[in-house]
Amino acid sequence: MESDCHSYLNPKLEVRAFPNKGGYGIFAREAVQAGELVCMWGGSIVTHDQLQTLPEDVVSHSIQVEEFLYQVQPWEHFDPADYFNHCCDPNAGLSSPISLVAIRDIQPDEEVCFDYAMSDSSDYDQFECMCASPRCRKTITGKDWQIPELQERYRGYFSPYLQRRIDKLRAG
């Protein structure tokens, strides 16, 4: 695959084939410490309406970064940082709308993944989960950020726009 990266991927990580979860995944080549930056995505910002007009490959590799705004990457080139899978028991979380950090120590050969509930609040990418975690929710939706247990568990690792929503709900 040709590389024309628009993102940063921690050099301790690499893309590997992972047919059970969408074809590829990101795995640790070396140990990653809790709090360490694992990636920062680059790309363009589009509105929800614009997102609806893009090819499915672009939409499925986008991330919601604000109310009705999404970051997308050009899909002409391979960008390794674009292969983080979802997991209902993640080892990475958001430190900004476009960056992931390790939320605990990650061991070599472990898949690095995050819960899409940390970033998504619209159902543009609803899917059946195949993470096989004991915490698996089975179906992932844009409403999962509303689950009180996730709000507690991921506090500090939500995209800022979602954390503002959660804080406003809790303030009553």
PDB file of C-alpha atoms in Angstrom:
ATOM      1  CA  MET A   1       0.000   0.000   0.000  1.00  0.00           C
ATOM      2  CA  GLU A   2       1.273   3.436  -0.905  1.00  0.00           C
ATOM      3  CA  SER A   3       1.532   5.872   1.977  1.00  0.00           C
ATOM      4  CA  ASP A   4       0.629   9.556   1.803  1.00  0.00           C
ATOM      5  CA  CYS A   5      -0.132  10.101   5.478  1.00  0.00           C
ATOM      6  CA  HIS A   6      -2.170  12.990   6.762  1.00  0.00           C
ATOM      7  CA  SER A   7      -1.956  11.723  10.348  1.00  0.00           C
ATOM      8  CA  TYR A   8       0.517  10.809  13.074  1.00  0.00           C
ATOM      9  CA  LEU A   9       0.742   7.207  14.259  1.00  0.00           C
ATOM     10  CA  ASN A  10       2.975   6.422  17.235  1.00  0.00           C
ATOM     11  CA  PRO A  11       5.990   4.473  15.862  1.00  0.00           C
ATOM     12  CA  LYS A  12       5.384   1.795  18.522  1.00  0.00           C
ATOM     13  CA  LEU A  13       2.224   0.837  16.601  1.00  0.00           C
ATOM     14  CA  GLU A  14       1.579  -0.808  13.247  1.00  0.00           C
ATOM     15  CA  VAL A  15      -1.287  -1.818  10.983  1.00  0.00           C
ATOM     16  CA  ARG A  16      -1.894  -5.553  10.750  1.00  0.00           C
ATOM     17  CA  ALA A  17      -4.393  -7.651   8.866  1.00  0.00           C
ATOM     18  CA  PHE A  18      -7.353  -8.452  11.123  1.00  0.00           C
ATOM     19  CA  PRO A  19     -10.105 -10.112   9.086  1.00  0.00           C
ATOM     20  CA  ASN A  20     -12.415 -10.556  12.092  1.00  0.00           C
ATOM     21  CA  LYS A  21     -12.714  -6.783  12.607  1.00  0.00           C
ATOM     22  CA  GLY A  22     -13.066  -5.054   9.269  1.00  0.00           C
ATOM     23  CA  GLY A  23      -9.898  -6.278   7.596  1.00  0.00           C
ATOM     24  CA  TYR A  24      -7.231  -4.372   9.534  1.00  0.00           C
ATOM     25  CA  GLY A  25      -6.391  -3.161  13.017  1.00  0.00           C
ATOM     26  CA  ILE A  26      -3.710  -1.218  14.879  1.00  0.00           C
ATOM     27  CA  PHE A  27      -1.413  -3.283  17.101  1.00  0.00           C
ATOM     28  CA  ALA A  28       1.385  -2.435  19.510  1.00  0.00           C
ATOM     29  CA  ARG A  29       4.860  -3.478  18.334  1.00  0.00           C
ATOM     30  CA  GLU A  30       6.261  -2.248  21.664  1.00  0.00           C
ATOM     31  CA  ALA A  31       4.773  -1.438  25.055  1.00  0.00           C
ATOM     32  CA  VAL A  32       2.816   1.824  25.221  1.00  0.00           C
ATOM     33  CA  GLN A  33       2.469   3.630  28.530  1.00  0.00           C
ATOM     34  CA  ALA A  34      -0.812   4.997  29.890  1.00  0.00           C
ATOM     35  CA  GLY A  35      -1.200   8.622  28.782  1.00  0.00           C
ATOM     36  CA  GLU A  36       1.063   8.224  25.751  1.00  0.00           C
ATOM     37  CA  LEU A  37      -0.170   9.708  22.468  1.00  0.00           C
ATOM     38  CA  VAL A  38      -1.031   6.907  20.043  1.00  0.00           C
ATOM     39  CA  CYS A  39      -2.305   8.942  17.092  1.00  0.00           C
ATOM     40  CA  MET A  40      -3.419  12.296  15.796  1.00  0.00           C
ATOM     41  CA  TRP A  41      -5.675  12.302  12.755  1.00  0.00           C
ATOM     42  CA  GLY A  42      -5.440  14.806   9.926  1.00  0.00           C
ATOM     43  CA  GLY A  43      -7.999  15.533   7.259  1.00  0.00           C
ATOM     44  CA  SER A  44     -10.801  17.824   6.217  1.00  0.00           C
ATOM     45  CA  ILE A  45     -13.884  18.937   8.114  1.00  0.00           C
ATOM     46  CA  VAL A  46     -17.299  18.371   6.540  1.00  0.00           C
ATOM     47  CA  THR A  47     -20.835  19.012   7.703  1.00  0.00           C
ATOM     48  CA  HIS A  48     -23.365  16.251   8.314  1.00  0.00           C
ATOM     49  CA  ASP A  49     -25.053  17.059   4.981  1.00  0.00           C
ATOM     50  CA  GLN A  50     -21.727  16.884   3.142  1.00  0.00           C
ATOM     51  CA  LEU A  51     -20.884  13.591   4.857  1.00  0.00           C
ATOM     52  CA  GLN A  52     -24.068  12.066   3.399  1.00  0.00           C
ATOM     53  CA  THR A  53     -22.758  12.679  -0.138  1.00  0.00           C
ATOM     54  CA  LEU A  54     -19.375  10.984   0.354  1.00  0.00           C
ATOM     55  CA  PRO A  55     -18.493   7.397  -0.620  1.00  0.00           C
ATOM     56  CA  GLU A  56     -19.101   4.734   2.051  1.00  0.00           C
ATOM     57  CA  ASP A  57     -15.345   4.072   2.415  1.00  0.00           C
ATOM     58  CA  VAL A  58     -14.784   7.704   3.394  1.00  0.00           C
ATOM     59  CA  VAL A  59     -17.802   7.827   5.723  1.00  0.00           C
ATOM     60  CA  SER A  60     -16.835   4.624   7.544  1.00  0.00           C
ATOM     61  CA  HIS A  61     -13.366   6.022   8.266  1.00  0.00           C
ATOM     62  CA  SER A  62     -14.542   9.434   9.478  1.00  0.00           C
ATOM     63  CA  ILE A  63     -14.812  10.696  13.044  1.00  0.00           C
ATOM     64  CA  GLN A  64     -17.331  13.117  14.496  1.00  0.00           C
ATOM     65  CA  VAL A  65     -15.416  16.073  15.958  1.00  0.00           C
ATOM     66  CA  GLU A  66     -18.197  18.490  16.916  1.00  0.00           C
ATOM     67  CA  GLU A  67     -21.964  18.884  16.693  1.00  0.00           C
ATOM     68  CA  PHE A  68     -22.786  17.979  13.060  1.00  0.00           C
ATOM     69  CA  LEU A  69     -19.114  18.208  11.981  1.00  0.00           C
ATOM     70  CA  TYR A  70     -16.925  15.286  10.911  1.00  0.00           C
ATOM     71  CA  GLN A  71     -13.294  14.874  10.014  1.00  0.00           C
ATOM     72  CA  VAL A  72     -12.609  12.847   6.895  1.00  0.00           C
ATOM     73  CA  GLN A  73      -9.394  11.817   5.235  1.00  0.00           C
ATOM     74  CA  PRO A  74      -8.699  11.692   1.522  1.00  0.00           C
ATOM     75  CA  TRP A  75      -9.241   8.079   0.576  1.00  0.00           C
ATOM     76  CA  GLU A  76      -6.835   7.973  -2.355  1.00  0.00           C
ATOM     77  CA  HIS A  77      -3.904   6.928  -0.169  1.00  0.00           C
ATOM     78  CA  PHE A  78      -3.248   4.512   2.665  1.00  0.00           C
ATOM     79  CA  ASP A  79      -3.040   6.260   6.046  1.00  0.00           C
ATOM     80  CA  PRO A  80      -2.089   3.837   8.849  1.00  0.00           C
ATOM     81  CA  ALA A  81      -3.737   5.926  11.593  1.00  0.00           C
ATOM     82  CA  ASP A  82      -7.111   5.324   9.968  1.00  0.00           C
ATOM     83  CA  TYR A  83      -7.412   1.703  11.133  1.00  0.00           C
ATOM     84  CA  PHE A  84      -8.330   1.985  14.816  1.00  0.00           C
ATOM     85  CA  ASN A  85     -11.181  -0.406  15.509  1.00  0.00           C
ATOM     86  CA  HIS A  86     -13.973  -0.078  18.030  1.00  0.00           C
ATOM     87  CA  CYS A  87     -13.981  -2.069  21.274  1.00  0.00           C
ATOM     88  CA  CYS A  88     -16.471  -1.968  24.156  1.00  0.00           C
ATOM     89  CA  ASP A  89     -13.512  -2.377  26.558  1.00  0.00           C
ATOM     90  CA  PRO A  90     -10.939  -0.019  24.989  1.00  0.00           C
ATOM     91  CA  ASN A  91      -7.331   0.698  25.865  1.00  0.00           C
ATOM     92  CA  ALA A  92      -7.282   4.130  24.174  1.00  0.00           C
ATOM     93  CA  GLY A  93      -9.426   7.239  24.481  1.00  0.00           C
ATOM     94  CA  LEU A  94      -9.701  10.708  23.028  1.00  0.00           C
ATOM     95  CA  SER A  95      -7.534  13.521  24.357  1.00  0.00           C
ATOM     96  CA  SER A  96      -8.946  15.951  21.770  1.00  0.00           C
ATOM     97  CA  PRO A  97     -11.419  15.593  18.911  1.00  0.00           C
ATOM     98  CA  ILE A  98      -8.587  14.276  16.705  1.00  0.00           C
ATOM     99  CA  SER A  99      -6.153  12.483  19.007  1.00  0.00           C
ATOM    100  CA  LEU A 100      -6.015   9.225  20.935  1.00  0.00           C
ATOM    101  CA  VAL A 101      -3.996   8.410  24.040  1.00  0.00           C
ATOM    102  CA  ALA A 102      -3.503   5.137  25.874  1.00  0.00           C
ATOM    103  CA  ILE A 103      -5.897   4.993  28.842  1.00  0.00           C
ATOM    104  CA  ARG A 104      -3.879   2.166  30.375  1.00  0.00           C
ATOM    105  CA  ASP A 105      -0.593   0.425  29.623  1.00  0.00           C
ATOM    106  CA  ILE A 106      -0.760  -1.477  26.338  1.00  0.00           C
ATOM    107  CA  GLN A 107       1.326  -4.613  25.847  1.00  0.00           C
ATOM    108  CA  PRO A 108       3.176  -5.687  22.673  1.00  0.00           C
ATOM    109  CA  ASP A 109       0.899  -7.482  20.165  1.00  0.00           C
ATOM    110  CA  GLU A 110      -2.237  -6.059  21.817  1.00  0.00           C
ATOM    111  CA  GLU A 111      -4.776  -4.395  19.531  1.00  0.00           C
ATOM    112  CA  VAL A 112      -5.106  -0.657  20.210  1.00  0.00           C
ATOM    113  CA  CYS A 113      -8.746   0.390  20.003  1.00  0.00           C
ATOM    114  CA  PHE A 114     -11.257   2.888  21.356  1.00  0.00           C
ATOM    115  CA  ASP A 115     -14.992   2.919  22.014  1.00  0.00           C
ATOM    116  CA  TYR A 116     -16.733   4.896  19.291  1.00  0.00           C
ATOM    117  CA  ALA A 117     -19.139   6.139  21.998  1.00  0.00           C
ATOM    118  CA  MET A 118     -16.290   8.499  22.919  1.00  0.00           C
ATOM    119  CA  SER A 119     -16.684  10.388  19.633  1.00  0.00           C
ATOM    120  CA  ASP A 120     -19.978   9.650  17.892  1.00  0.00           C
ATOM    121  CA  SER A 121     -23.419  11.050  18.644  1.00  0.00           C
ATOM    122  CA  SER A 122     -25.122  10.408  15.318  1.00  0.00           C
ATOM    123  CA  ASP A 123     -26.056   7.088  13.789  1.00  0.00           C
ATOM    124  CA  TYR A 124     -24.077   7.571  10.572  1.00  0.00           C
ATOM    125  CA  ASP A 125     -21.961   4.537  11.469  1.00  0.00           C
ATOM    126  CA  GLN A 126     -24.277   2.190  13.436  1.00  0.00           C
ATOM    127  CA  PHE A 127     -23.059  -1.421  13.308  1.00  0.00           C
ATOM    128  CA  GLU A 128     -23.090  -4.820  14.938  1.00  0.00           C
ATOM    129  CA  CYS A 129     -20.148  -5.084  17.339  1.00  0.00           C
ATOM    130  CA  MET A 130     -17.719  -7.977  17.020  1.00  0.00           C
ATOM    131  CA  CYS A 131     -15.267  -6.998  19.757  1.00  0.00           C
ATOM    132  CA  ALA A 132     -15.945 -10.154  21.832  1.00  0.00           C
ATOM    133  CA  SER A 133     -15.320  -8.261  25.075  1.00  0.00           C
ATOM    134  CA  PRO A 134     -17.342  -9.320  28.140  1.00  0.00           C
ATOM    135  CA  ARG A 135     -18.571  -5.690  28.116  1.00  0.00           C
ATOM    136  CA  CYS A 136     -19.745  -5.903  24.474  1.00  0.00           C
ATOM    137  CA  ARG A 137     -22.940  -3.928  23.785  1.00  0.00           C
ATOM    138  CA  LYS A 138     -23.640  -6.002  20.617  1.00  0.00           C
ATOM    139  CA  THR A 139     -24.917  -2.996  18.615  1.00  0.00           C
ATOM    140  CA  ILE A 140     -23.028   0.297  18.472  1.00  0.00           C
ATOM    141  CA  THR A 141     -25.083   3.446  17.926  1.00  0.00           C
ATOM    142  CA  GLY A 142     -24.708   7.192  18.091  1.00  0.00           C
ATOM    143  CA  LYS A 143     -26.657   7.183  21.359  1.00  0.00           C
ATOM    144  CA  ASP A 144     -24.201   5.033  23.334  1.00  0.00           C
ATOM    145  CA  TRP A 145     -22.545   8.117  24.861  1.00  0.00           C
ATOM    146  CA  GLN A 146     -25.792   8.521  26.860  1.00  0.00           C
ATOM    147  CA  ILE A 147     -25.195   5.316  28.853  1.00  0.00           C
ATOM    148  CA  PRO A 148     -24.436   6.464  32.434  1.00  0.00           C
ATOM    149  CA  GLU A 149     -21.899   3.670  33.054  1.00  0.00           C
ATOM    150  CA  LEU A 150     -19.922   4.742  29.952  1.00  0.00           C
ATOM    151  CA  GLN A 151     -20.099   8.385  30.996  1.00  0.00           C
ATOM    152  CA  GLU A 152     -18.401   7.451  34.268  1.00  0.00           C
ATOM    153  CA  ARG A 153     -15.896   4.986  32.814  1.00  0.00           C
ATOM    154  CA  TYR A 154     -14.767   7.284  29.983  1.00  0.00           C
ATOM    155  CA  ARG A 155     -14.832  10.600  31.835  1.00  0.00           C
ATOM    156  CA  GLY A 156     -11.974  12.660  30.424  1.00  0.00           C
ATOM    157  CA  TYR A 157     -11.745  10.545  27.253  1.00  0.00           C
ATOM    158  CA  PHE A 158     -14.815  11.805  25.384  1.00  0.00           C
ATOM    159  CA  SER A 159     -14.562  14.233  22.495  1.00  0.00           C
ATOM    160  CA  PRO A 160     -14.938  17.713  24.012  1.00  0.00           C
ATOM    161  CA  TYR A 161     -18.345  18.354  22.399  1.00  0.00           C
ATOM    162  CA  LEU A 162     -19.708  15.145  23.979  1.00  0.00           C
ATOM    163  CA  GLN A 163     -18.156  15.908  27.350  1.00  0.00           C
ATOM    164  CA  ARG A 164     -19.927  19.312  27.242  1.00  0.00           C
ATOM    165  CA  ARG A 165     -23.235  17.534  26.547  1.00  0.00           C
ATOM    166  CA  ILE A 166     -22.667  15.104  29.413  1.00  0.00           C
ATOM    167  CA  ASP A 167     -21.687  17.890  31.821  1.00  0.00           C
ATOM    168  CA  LYS A 168     -24.789  19.893  30.852  1.00  0.00           C
ATOM    169  CA  LEU A 169     -27.043  16.851  31.420  1.00  0.00           C
ATOM    170  CA  ARG A 170     -25.492  16.209  34.842  1.00  0.00           C
ATOM    171  CA  ALA A 171     -25.823  19.856  35.840  1.00  0.00           C
ATOM    172  CA  GLY A 172     -29.542  19.414  35.256  1.00  0.00           C
TER     173      GLY A 172
END
